[in-house]
Amino acid sequence: METKLVKAADSVLDEAANILKRGGIAAIPTETVYGLAANAYDVEAVRSVFRAKGRPQDNPLILHIGSTEMLYDIAESVSPLALRLAESFWPGPLTMIFPRKPHVPAETCGGLGTAAVRMPNNAFTLKLIERCGFPVAAPSANTSGLPSPTSAAHVMADMNGKIPLIIDGGECRFGVESTVICFEGDDAVRILRPGAVTPEMLREYAHVAVDSGVLEKIDPGARVLSPGMKYKHYSPNAEVYILKGDTGSVSRFLKNERMNKTAFLGFGDEDIPDDVTVFPYGSTAGEQAENLFASLRAADAAGCAVVYVRMPETSGLGLAVYNRLLRAAAFRTIDTDGGSDAVL
Ligand code: AMP
Ligand code: MG
């Protein structure tokens, strides 16, 4: 199949909508990462998304909506808290989990009785969903396991020949996937996946628990609230290590421990030996979220064998960066202050 790459514009809305209406797939831009879109109500279309990604069948898809009416077509019930959060954070990077109505296919939801729903904040994609008239199931548009795509070029690298259309909406604003929450009673939420809607922001509206799976390894056989948390994720081919320590000790580590084809993602204040290849990262969680996936992909493209990445903050948006980095690194962490290997 030939994969066409077109710029996001009103002139391509019809073409993209027709592909989705006929049960096909198109890659779409969002403010988080690129998505692989299909009609969420069409079981065959949803199956072809799982195939294109190589995604495990039990890892459910997020349903992207263009209006609050679509939420009521999916969710069996919507609590006053959910409605308040929708009013405050949609369109935006917050995914909420609801009991699903019977007509929402089990295949879309990984066989669960719930559906994950969000309204993305991208003008083209909102128009596209409205034109389709159905919610669009859209996982990240990468091959399952690889770093998520934050540009159309990343999507092309993974999906060329597998899907008919990629809509190029430029670089994603946030660069990490949405925050996923479920509800615990009337006034509490649990964060299953951290994102740009932070625990601190949600605390304005509800009691907030952060699920232990966000920062801890999950046993592959374990029953979890969000199946996506089980899988090794976001990983380039290179081996990724997290460097935990201050600037001085990280600089000393790089001087002593670098090897052939070492890549480094740092805050910008380190001493870096000439033979270490530096990729964009940054000193704020916002910059790190924007750069992490693109730099992991770039390190692979440059043939790097090892990527060292400095440990981000663990509050605010930093929690989302750290959650993705832990999985990219398969939890391998080196304590440069301590001088010895220490796994969290
Ligand atoms: P992605 O499609 O790559 O953005 O990943 C979507 C994430 O949302 C995965 O971690 C899924 O497991 C999670 N998810 C989607 N639907 C549900 C649901 N009904 N219940 C719990 N987690 C969900
Ligand atoms: Mg994904």
mmCIF file of C-alpha atoms and ligand atoms in Angstrom:
data_model
loop_
_atom_site.group_PDB
_atom_site.id
_atom_site.type_symbol
_atom_site.label_atom_id
_atom_site.label_comp_id
_atom_site.label_asym_id
_atom_site.label_seq_id
_atom_site.Cartn_x
_atom_site.Cartn_y
_atom_site.Cartn_z
ATOM 1 C CA MET A 1 0.000 0.000 0.000
ATOM 2 C CA GLU A 2 1.260 3.475 -0.844
ATOM 3 C CA THR A 3 1.310 5.884 2.121
ATOM 4 C CA LYS A 4 0.418 9.467 1.254
ATOM 5 C CA LEU A 5 1.709 12.330 3.421
ATOM 6 C CA VAL A 6 -0.361 15.537 3.331
ATOM 7 C CA LYS A 7 -0.396 18.759 5.354
ATOM 8 C CA ALA A 8 -3.320 19.268 7.737
ATOM 9 C CA ALA A 9 -5.726 21.592 5.886
ATOM 10 C CA ASP A 10 -9.475 21.883 5.320
ATOM 11 C CA SER A 11 -8.903 20.697 1.753
ATOM 12 C CA VAL A 12 -7.935 17.198 2.975
ATOM 13 C CA LEU A 13 -10.779 16.818 5.515
ATOM 14 C CA ASP A 14 -13.047 15.034 3.019
ATOM 15 C CA GLU A 15 -10.359 12.620 1.869
ATOM 16 C CA ALA A 16 -9.429 11.719 5.461
ATOM 17 C CA ALA A 17 -13.073 11.422 6.565
ATOM 18 C CA ASN A 18 -13.886 9.167 3.599
ATOM 19 C CA ILE A 19 -11.028 6.811 4.473
ATOM 20 C CA LEU A 20 -12.289 6.524 8.066
ATOM 21 C CA LYS A 21 -15.941 6.139 6.972
ATOM 22 C CA ARG A 22 -14.946 3.259 4.705
ATOM 23 C CA GLY A 23 -13.196 1.468 7.591
ATOM 24 C CA GLY A 24 -9.644 2.585 6.761
ATOM 25 C CA ILE A 25 -6.890 4.108 8.904
ATOM 26 C CA ALA A 26 -5.328 7.576 8.817
ATOM 27 C CA ALA A 27 -2.582 8.950 11.071
ATOM 28 C CA ILE A 28 -3.709 12.195 12.695
ATOM 29 C CA PRO A 29 -1.971 14.975 14.613
ATOM 30 C CA THR A 30 -2.931 15.742 18.217
ATOM 31 C CA GLU A 31 -1.388 17.990 20.868
ATOM 32 C CA THR A 32 0.121 14.941 22.665
ATOM 33 C CA VAL A 33 1.498 12.502 20.066
ATOM 34 C CA TYR A 34 0.338 11.372 16.596
ATOM 35 C CA GLY A 35 -2.567 8.894 16.573
ATOM 36 C CA LEU A 36 -3.550 6.012 14.314
ATOM 37 C CA ALA A 37 -7.233 6.773 13.750
ATOM 38 C CA ALA A 38 -10.102 4.433 12.863
ATOM 39 C CA ASN A 39 -13.872 4.361 13.405
ATOM 40 C CA ALA A 40 -14.165 3.284 17.051
ATOM 41 C CA TYR A 41 -17.536 1.611 16.304
ATOM 42 C CA ASP A 42 -16.238 -0.467 13.360
ATOM 43 C CA VAL A 43 -14.761 -3.725 14.664
ATOM 44 C CA GLU A 44 -12.887 -4.529 11.428
ATOM 45 C CA ALA A 45 -11.346 -1.053 11.302
ATOM 46 C CA VAL A 46 -10.256 -1.362 14.929
ATOM 47 C CA ARG A 47 -8.712 -4.779 14.238
ATOM 48 C CA SER A 48 -6.634 -3.296 11.437
ATOM 49 C CA VAL A 49 -5.275 -0.644 13.855
ATOM 50 C CA PHE A 50 -4.081 -3.390 16.211
ATOM 51 C CA ARG A 51 -2.446 -5.140 13.225
ATOM 52 C CA ALA A 52 -0.709 -2.007 11.884
ATOM 53 C CA LYS A 53 0.795 -1.292 15.313
ATOM 54 C CA GLY A 54 1.468 -4.883 16.337
ATOM 55 C CA ARG A 55 -0.405 -3.995 19.534
ATOM 56 C CA PRO A 56 -1.537 -6.701 21.995
ATOM 57 C CA GLN A 57 -5.320 -7.235 21.633
ATOM 58 C CA ASP A 58 -5.976 -6.721 25.331
ATOM 59 C CA ASN A 59 -4.468 -3.200 25.346
ATOM 60 C CA PRO A 60 -7.514 -0.959 24.789
ATOM 61 C CA LEU A 61 -7.693 2.113 22.549
ATOM 62 C CA ILE A 62 -8.693 5.642 23.565
ATOM 63 C CA LEU A 63 -11.870 6.955 21.896
ATOM 64 C CA HIS A 64 -11.324 10.499 20.612
ATOM 65 C CA ILE A 65 -14.428 12.674 20.484
ATOM 66 C CA GLY A 66 -15.220 16.016 18.857
ATOM 67 C CA SER A 67 -18.109 17.077 21.092
ATOM 68 C CA THR A 68 -19.522 16.331 24.545
ATOM 69 C CA GLU A 69 -22.583 14.710 22.879
ATOM 70 C CA MET A 70 -20.285 11.943 21.652
ATOM 71 C CA LEU A 71 -19.308 11.246 25.268
ATOM 72 C CA TYR A 72 -22.934 10.466 26.104
ATOM 73 C CA ASP A 73 -23.098 8.067 23.166
ATOM 74 C CA ILE A 74 -20.150 6.106 24.633
ATOM 75 C CA ALA A 75 -20.498 6.353 28.421
ATOM 76 C CA GLU A 76 -23.233 4.592 30.382
ATOM 77 C CA SER A 77 -23.018 7.336 33.010
ATOM 78 C CA VAL A 78 -21.098 10.576 33.462
ATOM 79 C CA SER A 79 -20.627 11.835 37.033
ATOM 80 C CA PRO A 80 -20.738 15.530 37.975
ATOM 81 C CA LEU A 81 -16.972 15.335 38.684
ATOM 82 C CA ALA A 82 -16.297 13.885 35.213
ATOM 83 C CA LEU A 83 -18.351 16.656 33.674
ATOM 84 C CA ARG A 84 -16.429 19.311 35.639
ATOM 85 C CA LEU A 85 -13.117 17.830 34.511
ATOM 86 C CA ALA A 86 -14.354 17.705 30.901
ATOM 87 C CA GLU A 87 -15.368 21.365 31.088
ATOM 88 C CA SER A 88 -12.001 22.333 32.577
ATOM 89 C CA PHE A 89 -9.564 20.214 30.566
ATOM 90 C CA TRP A 90 -11.227 19.402 27.206
ATOM 91 C CA PRO A 91 -10.195 19.801 24.534
ATOM 92 C CA GLY A 92 -6.890 18.695 26.061
ATOM 93 C CA PRO A 93 -4.601 15.915 27.251
ATOM 94 C CA LEU A 94 -6.924 14.233 29.786
ATOM 95 C CA THR A 95 -8.380 10.753 29.149
ATOM 96 C CA MET A 96 -11.191 9.585 31.449
ATOM 97 C CA ILE A 97 -12.449 6.046 31.863
ATOM 98 C CA PHE A 98 -16.220 5.398 31.890
ATOM 99 C CA PRO A 99 -18.471 2.337 31.962
ATOM 100 C CA ARG A 100 -19.264 1.790 28.277
ATOM 101 C CA LYS A 101 -22.616 1.406 26.541
ATOM 102 C CA PRO A 102 -23.283 -2.021 24.986
ATOM 103 C CA HIS A 103 -22.964 -0.769 21.395
ATOM 104 C CA VAL A 104 -19.321 0.263 21.938
ATOM 105 C CA PRO A 105 -17.376 -2.764 20.617
ATOM 106 C CA ALA A 106 -15.480 -4.830 23.188
ATOM 107 C CA GLU A 107 -12.586 -5.055 20.664
ATOM 108 C CA THR A 108 -12.053 -1.284 20.858
ATOM 109 C CA CYS A 109 -11.836 -1.498 24.644
ATOM 110 C CA GLY A 110 -9.528 -4.504 24.953
ATOM 111 C CA GLY A 111 -12.437 -6.642 26.142
ATOM 112 C CA LEU A 112 -13.044 -4.402 29.178
ATOM 113 C CA GLY A 113 -16.455 -3.107 30.273
ATOM 114 C CA THR A 114 -15.060 0.421 30.237
ATOM 115 C CA ALA A 115 -14.106 2.927 27.557
ATOM 116 C CA ALA A 116 -11.342 5.554 27.736
ATOM 117 C CA VAL A 117 -12.428 8.896 26.223
ATOM 118 C CA ARG A 118 -10.737 12.191 25.425
ATOM 119 C CA MET A 119 -11.265 15.280 23.282
ATOM 120 C CA PRO A 120 -7.954 16.188 21.600
ATOM 121 C CA ASN A 121 -6.889 19.805 21.278
ATOM 122 C CA ASN A 122 -6.076 19.990 17.583
ATOM 123 C CA ALA A 123 -8.268 22.057 15.264
ATOM 124 C CA PHE A 124 -7.874 19.771 12.230
ATOM 125 C CA THR A 125 -8.525 16.577 14.167
ATOM 126 C CA LEU A 126 -11.592 18.003 15.938
ATOM 127 C CA LYS A 127 -13.051 18.977 12.556
ATOM 128 C CA LEU A 128 -12.252 15.538 11.170
ATOM 129 C CA ILE A 129 -14.044 13.754 14.027
ATOM 130 C CA GLU A 130 -17.071 16.025 13.638
ATOM 131 C CA ARG A 131 -17.148 15.365 9.905
ATOM 132 C CA CYS A 132 -17.035 11.603 10.530
ATOM 133 C CA GLY A 133 -19.834 11.744 13.100
ATOM 134 C CA PHE A 134 -18.365 8.865 15.114
ATOM 135 C CA PRO A 135 -15.648 8.686 17.780
ATOM 136 C CA VAL A 136 -12.225 7.854 16.460
ATOM 137 C CA ALA A 137 -10.162 5.178 18.211
ATOM 138 C CA ALA A 138 -6.577 6.345 18.088
ATOM 139 C CA PRO A 139 -3.591 4.771 19.797
ATOM 140 C CA SER A 140 -0.198 6.396 19.344
ATOM 141 C CA ALA A 141 0.874 5.986 15.703
ATOM 142 C CA ASN A 142 4.079 4.055 16.424
ATOM 143 C CA THR A 143 4.941 0.386 16.114
ATOM 144 C CA SER A 144 3.985 -1.074 19.494
ATOM 145 C CA GLY A 145 6.954 -0.841 21.873
ATOM 146 C CA LEU A 146 8.875 1.914 20.031
ATOM 147 C CA PRO A 147 8.989 5.575 21.185
ATOM 148 C CA SER A 148 5.743 7.414 20.377
ATOM 149 C CA PRO A 149 5.729 9.657 17.271
ATOM 150 C CA THR A 150 5.828 13.405 17.838
ATOM 151 C CA SER A 151 6.196 14.347 14.145
ATOM 152 C CA ALA A 152 4.768 13.092 10.852
ATOM 153 C CA ALA A 153 8.269 11.873 9.894
ATOM 154 C CA HIS A 154 8.257 9.533 12.921
ATOM 155 C CA VAL A 155 4.894 8.145 11.807
ATOM 156 C CA MET A 156 6.246 7.619 8.287
ATOM 157 C CA ALA A 157 9.256 5.734 9.706
ATOM 158 C CA ASP A 158 6.949 3.207 11.434
ATOM 159 C CA MET A 159 3.849 3.110 9.199
ATOM 160 C CA ASN A 160 5.106 3.538 5.624
ATOM 161 C CA GLY A 161 3.324 0.956 3.450
ATOM 162 C CA LYS A 162 0.887 -0.020 6.210
ATOM 163 C CA ILE A 163 -1.658 2.835 6.118
ATOM 164 C CA PRO A 164 -2.982 4.985 3.227
ATOM 165 C CA LEU A 165 -2.713 8.471 4.752
ATOM 166 C CA ILE A 166 -0.630 10.487 7.225
ATOM 167 C CA ILE A 167 -1.818 14.012 8.070
ATOM 168 C CA ASP A 168 1.122 16.272 8.926
ATOM 169 C CA GLY A 169 0.118 18.771 11.613
ATOM 170 C CA GLY A 170 3.687 19.714 12.566
ATOM 171 C CA GLU A 171 5.415 18.832 15.818
ATOM 172 C CA CYS A 172 3.215 17.862 18.754
ATOM 173 C CA ARG A 173 2.982 20.526 21.425
ATOM 174 C CA PHE A 174 3.327 18.301 24.505
ATOM 175 C CA GLY A 175 5.187 15.258 23.180
ATOM 176 C CA VAL A 176 3.909 12.788 25.806
ATOM 177 C CA GLU A 177 0.604 10.922 25.724
ATOM 178 C CA SER A 178 -2.476 12.090 27.634
ATOM 179 C CA THR A 179 -3.031 11.668 31.361
ATOM 180 C CA VAL A 180 -5.299 8.624 31.920
ATOM 181 C CA ILE A 181 -7.551 8.619 34.992
ATOM 182 C CA CYS A 182 -10.313 6.470 36.425
ATOM 183 C CA PHE A 183 -12.862 7.501 39.052
ATOM 184 C CA GLU A 184 -13.024 6.256 42.635
ATOM 185 C CA GLY A 185 -16.359 7.406 44.001
ATOM 186 C CA ASP A 186 -17.795 10.907 43.636
ATOM 187 C CA ASP A 187 -14.789 12.972 44.549
ATOM 188 C CA ALA A 188 -11.609 11.009 43.836
ATOM 189 C CA VAL A 189 -9.573 9.996 40.785
ATOM 190 C CA ARG A 190 -6.654 7.637 40.243
ATOM 191 C CA ILE A 191 -3.919 8.474 37.725
ATOM 192 C CA LEU A 192 -3.114 5.379 35.656
ATOM 193 C CA ARG A 193 -0.788 7.167 33.241
ATOM 194 C CA PRO A 194 0.658 10.622 33.994
ATOM 195 C CA GLY A 195 0.611 13.321 31.297
ATOM 196 C CA ALA A 196 0.387 17.068 30.817
ATOM 197 C CA VAL A 197 -2.665 17.310 33.082
ATOM 198 C CA THR A 198 -0.677 16.890 36.298
ATOM 199 C CA PRO A 199 -1.667 15.538 39.745
ATOM 200 C CA GLU A 200 -1.325 19.106 41.012
ATOM 201 C CA MET A 201 -3.849 20.360 38.424
ATOM 202 C CA LEU A 202 -6.343 17.571 39.189
ATOM 203 C CA ARG A 203 -6.101 18.246 42.947
ATOM 204 C CA GLU A 204 -8.036 21.478 42.371
ATOM 205 C CA TYR A 205 -11.081 19.286 41.606
ATOM 206 C CA ALA A 206 -10.705 15.944 43.390
ATOM 207 C CA HIS A 207 -8.689 13.720 45.692
ATOM 208 C CA VAL A 208 -5.909 12.308 43.553
ATOM 209 C CA ALA A 209 -4.105 8.977 43.890
ATOM 210 C CA VAL A 210 -1.198 8.068 41.641
ATOM 211 C CA ASP A 211 -1.348 4.364 40.800
ATOM 212 C CA SER A 212 1.706 2.397 41.942
ATOM 213 C CA GLY A 213 2.179 1.186 38.335
ATOM 214 C CA VAL A 214 3.191 4.724 37.295
ATOM 215 C CA LEU A 215 6.646 4.440 38.882
ATOM 216 C CA GLU A 216 6.958 0.730 39.632
ATOM 217 C CA LYS A 217 7.558 -2.329 37.526
ATOM 218 C CA ILE A 218 4.452 -4.391 36.851
ATOM 219 C CA ASP A 219 4.635 -8.159 36.794
ATOM 220 C CA PRO A 220 3.721 -9.291 33.225
ATOM 221 C CA GLY A 221 1.015 -11.653 34.565
ATOM 222 C CA ALA A 222 -0.532 -9.086 36.930
ATOM 223 C CA ARG A 223 -4.118 -7.795 36.620
ATOM 224 C CA VAL A 224 -3.942 -4.041 36.170
ATOM 225 C CA LEU A 225 -6.442 -1.224 35.751
ATOM 226 C CA SER A 226 -4.830 0.016 32.554
ATOM 227 C CA PRO A 227 -3.420 -2.820 30.418
ATOM 228 C CA GLY A 228 -0.973 -0.526 28.614
ATOM 229 C CA MET A 229 1.017 -0.169 31.841
ATOM 230 C CA LYS A 230 2.138 -3.804 31.641
ATOM 231 C CA TYR A 231 4.060 -3.636 28.410
ATOM 232 C CA LYS A 232 7.657 -2.541 27.921
ATOM 233 C CA HIS A 233 7.192 0.669 26.043
ATOM 234 C CA TYR A 234 8.652 3.686 24.332
ATOM 235 C CA SER A 235 11.987 1.874 23.839
ATOM 236 C CA PRO A 236 14.505 2.519 21.073
ATOM 237 C CA ASN A 237 16.848 -0.288 19.961
ATOM 238 C CA ALA A 238 19.709 1.316 21.894
ATOM 239 C CA GLU A 239 20.005 0.489 25.594
ATOM 240 C CA VAL A 240 18.717 3.360 27.687
ATOM 241 C CA TYR A 241 20.004 4.136 31.199
ATOM 242 C CA ILE A 242 18.719 6.777 33.583
ATOM 243 C CA LEU A 243 21.478 8.805 35.286
ATOM 244 C CA LYS A 244 20.410 9.904 38.754
ATOM 245 C CA GLY A 245 22.747 12.469 40.282
ATOM 246 C CA ASP A 246 23.916 16.075 40.290
ATOM 247 C CA THR A 247 25.604 17.781 37.332
ATOM 248 C CA GLY A 248 29.134 17.218 38.664
ATOM 249 C CA SER A 249 28.694 13.506 39.236
ATOM 250 C CA VAL A 250 26.911 13.012 35.890
ATOM 251 C CA SER A 251 29.800 14.808 34.137
ATOM 252 C CA ARG A 252 32.356 12.578 35.915
ATOM 253 C CA PHE A 253 30.341 9.491 35.017
ATOM 254 C CA LEU A 254 30.293 10.432 31.321
ATOM 255 C CA LYS A 255 34.049 11.022 31.344
ATOM 256 C CA ASN A 256 34.752 7.607 32.864
ATOM 257 C CA GLU A 257 31.996 5.368 31.606
ATOM 258 C CA ARG A 258 31.386 6.410 27.997
ATOM 259 C CA MET A 259 31.828 3.801 25.336
ATOM 260 C CA ASN A 260 31.739 3.620 21.603
ATOM 261 C CA LYS A 261 28.580 5.254 20.236
ATOM 262 C CA THR A 262 27.304 6.736 23.473
ATOM 263 C CA ALA A 263 24.369 9.167 23.292
ATOM 264 C CA PHE A 264 23.463 11.619 26.054
ATOM 265 C CA LEU A 265 20.302 13.573 26.884
ATOM 266 C CA GLY A 266 21.094 16.186 29.523
ATOM 267 C CA PHE A 267 20.018 19.435 31.136
ATOM 268 C CA GLY A 268 22.632 21.473 29.237
ATOM 269 C CA ASP A 269 24.981 22.215 32.165
ATOM 270 C CA GLU A 270 27.174 19.100 32.028
ATOM 271 C CA ASP A 271 30.776 18.644 30.829
ATOM 272 C CA ILE A 272 30.449 16.288 27.912
ATOM 273 C CA PRO A 273 33.369 14.466 26.274
ATOM 274 C CA ASP A 274 33.700 15.137 22.520
ATOM 275 C CA ASP A 275 32.996 11.564 21.509
ATOM 276 C CA VAL A 276 29.610 11.478 23.246
ATOM 277 C CA THR A 277 26.729 12.468 20.924
ATOM 278 C CA VAL A 278 24.312 14.927 22.522
ATOM 279 C CA PHE A 279 20.619 14.948 21.593
ATOM 280 C CA PRO A 280 18.018 17.584 22.621
ATOM 281 C CA TYR A 281 16.450 17.154 26.090
ATOM 282 C CA GLY A 282 16.355 20.270 28.287
ATOM 283 C CA SER A 283 16.285 21.549 31.841
ATOM 284 C CA THR A 284 12.508 21.892 32.247
ATOM 285 C CA ALA A 285 9.926 19.111 32.215
ATOM 286 C CA GLY A 286 8.126 20.869 29.338
ATOM 287 C CA GLU A 287 11.231 20.759 27.131
ATOM 288 C CA GLN A 288 12.022 17.204 28.176
ATOM 289 C CA ALA A 289 8.490 16.015 27.348
ATOM 290 C CA GLU A 290 8.741 17.657 23.925
ATOM 291 C CA ASN A 291 12.163 16.188 23.149
ATOM 292 C CA LEU A 292 12.357 12.768 24.811
ATOM 293 C CA PHE A 293 10.737 10.525 22.168
ATOM 294 C CA ALA A 294 12.243 12.400 19.203
ATOM 295 C CA SER A 295 15.732 12.187 20.736
ATOM 296 C CA LEU A 296 15.415 8.462 21.505
ATOM 297 C CA ARG A 297 14.447 7.912 17.859
ATOM 298 C CA ALA A 298 17.315 10.139 16.673
ATOM 299 C CA ALA A 299 19.819 8.195 18.817
ATOM 300 C CA ASP A 300 18.688 4.984 17.094
ATOM 301 C CA ALA A 301 18.918 6.584 13.662
ATOM 302 C CA ALA A 302 22.509 7.668 14.504
ATOM 303 C CA GLY A 303 23.377 4.069 15.403
ATOM 304 C CA CYS A 304 24.035 4.745 19.093
ATOM 305 C CA ALA A 305 24.363 1.627 21.251
ATOM 306 C CA VAL A 306 23.781 3.270 24.631
ATOM 307 C CA VAL A 307 21.709 6.306 25.599
ATOM 308 C CA TYR A 308 22.241 7.967 28.990
ATOM 309 C CA VAL A 309 19.385 10.229 30.067
ATOM 310 C CA ARG A 310 19.348 12.460 33.149
ATOM 311 C CA MET A 311 16.581 11.777 35.605
ATOM 312 C CA PRO A 312 13.836 14.430 35.412
ATOM 313 C CA GLU A 313 11.897 15.980 38.271
ATOM 314 C CA THR A 314 9.171 13.667 39.529
ATOM 315 C CA SER A 315 6.535 16.353 40.153
ATOM 316 C CA GLY A 316 4.241 18.144 37.680
ATOM 317 C CA LEU A 317 4.842 17.235 34.048
ATOM 318 C CA GLY A 318 8.141 15.658 35.173
ATOM 319 C CA LEU A 319 6.143 12.679 36.477
ATOM 320 C CA ALA A 320 4.997 11.947 32.897
ATOM 321 C CA VAL A 321 8.548 12.269 31.532
ATOM 322 C CA TYR A 322 9.897 9.985 34.276
ATOM 323 C CA ASN A 323 7.131 7.395 33.721
ATOM 324 C CA ARG A 324 8.009 7.136 29.983
ATOM 325 C CA LEU A 325 11.753 7.165 30.641
ATOM 326 C CA LEU A 326 11.525 4.337 33.211
ATOM 327 C CA ARG A 327 9.862 2.143 30.589
ATOM 328 C CA ALA A 328 12.240 3.177 27.789
ATOM 329 C CA ALA A 329 15.111 2.246 30.137
ATOM 330 C CA ALA A 330 13.414 -0.955 31.353
ATOM 331 C CA PHE A 331 13.874 0.656 34.807
ATOM 332 C CA ARG A 332 17.729 0.588 34.567
ATOM 333 C CA THR A 333 18.988 3.443 36.741
ATOM 334 C CA ILE A 334 22.554 4.392 37.629
ATOM 335 C CA ASP A 335 23.142 6.478 40.751
ATOM 336 C CA THR A 336 26.075 8.671 39.689
ATOM 337 C CA ASP A 337 26.359 10.300 43.139
ATOM 338 C CA GLY A 338 26.668 6.921 44.784
ATOM 339 C CA GLY A 339 29.129 5.779 42.155
ATOM 340 C CA SER A 340 27.637 2.298 41.976
ATOM 341 C CA ASP A 341 24.769 0.810 40.032
ATOM 342 C CA ALA A 342 21.530 1.123 41.916
ATOM 343 C CA VAL A 343 18.221 -0.025 40.583
ATOM 344 C CA LEU A 344 15.234 1.841 41.998
HETATM 345 P P1 AMP B 1 -2.065 4.777 23.642
HETATM 346 O O1 AMP B 1 -3.139 4.236 22.777
HETATM 347 O O2 AMP B 1 -0.713 4.365 23.165
HETATM 348 O O3 AMP B 1 -2.175 6.257 23.910
HETATM 349 O O4 AMP B 1 -2.329 4.096 25.045
HETATM 350 C C1 AMP B 1 -3.613 4.215 25.624
HETATM 351 C C2 AMP B 1 -3.523 3.900 27.086
HETATM 352 O O5 AMP B 1 -4.822 4.014 27.688
HETATM 353 C C3 AMP B 1 -3.031 2.491 27.351
HETATM 354 O O6 AMP B 1 -2.181 2.516 28.472
HETATM 355 C C4 AMP B 1 -4.336 1.760 27.638
HETATM 356 O O7 AMP B 1 -4.123 0.600 28.420
HETATM 357 C C5 AMP B 1 -5.140 2.828 28.373
HETATM 358 N N1 AMP B 1 -6.587 2.556 28.292
HETATM 359 C C6 AMP B 1 -7.373 2.669 27.208
HETATM 360 N N2 AMP B 1 -8.640 2.294 27.483
HETATM 361 C C7 AMP B 1 -8.659 1.934 28.773
HETATM 362 C C8 AMP B 1 -9.681 1.434 29.663
HETATM 363 N N3 AMP B 1 -10.935 1.226 29.255
HETATM 364 N N4 AMP B 1 -9.337 1.162 30.929
HETATM 365 C C9 AMP B 1 -8.076 1.363 31.344
HETATM 366 N N5 AMP B 1 -7.065 1.828 30.573
HETATM 367 C C10 AMP B 1 -7.349 2.106 29.304
HETATM 368 MG MG MG B 2 1.197 4.165 22.762
#
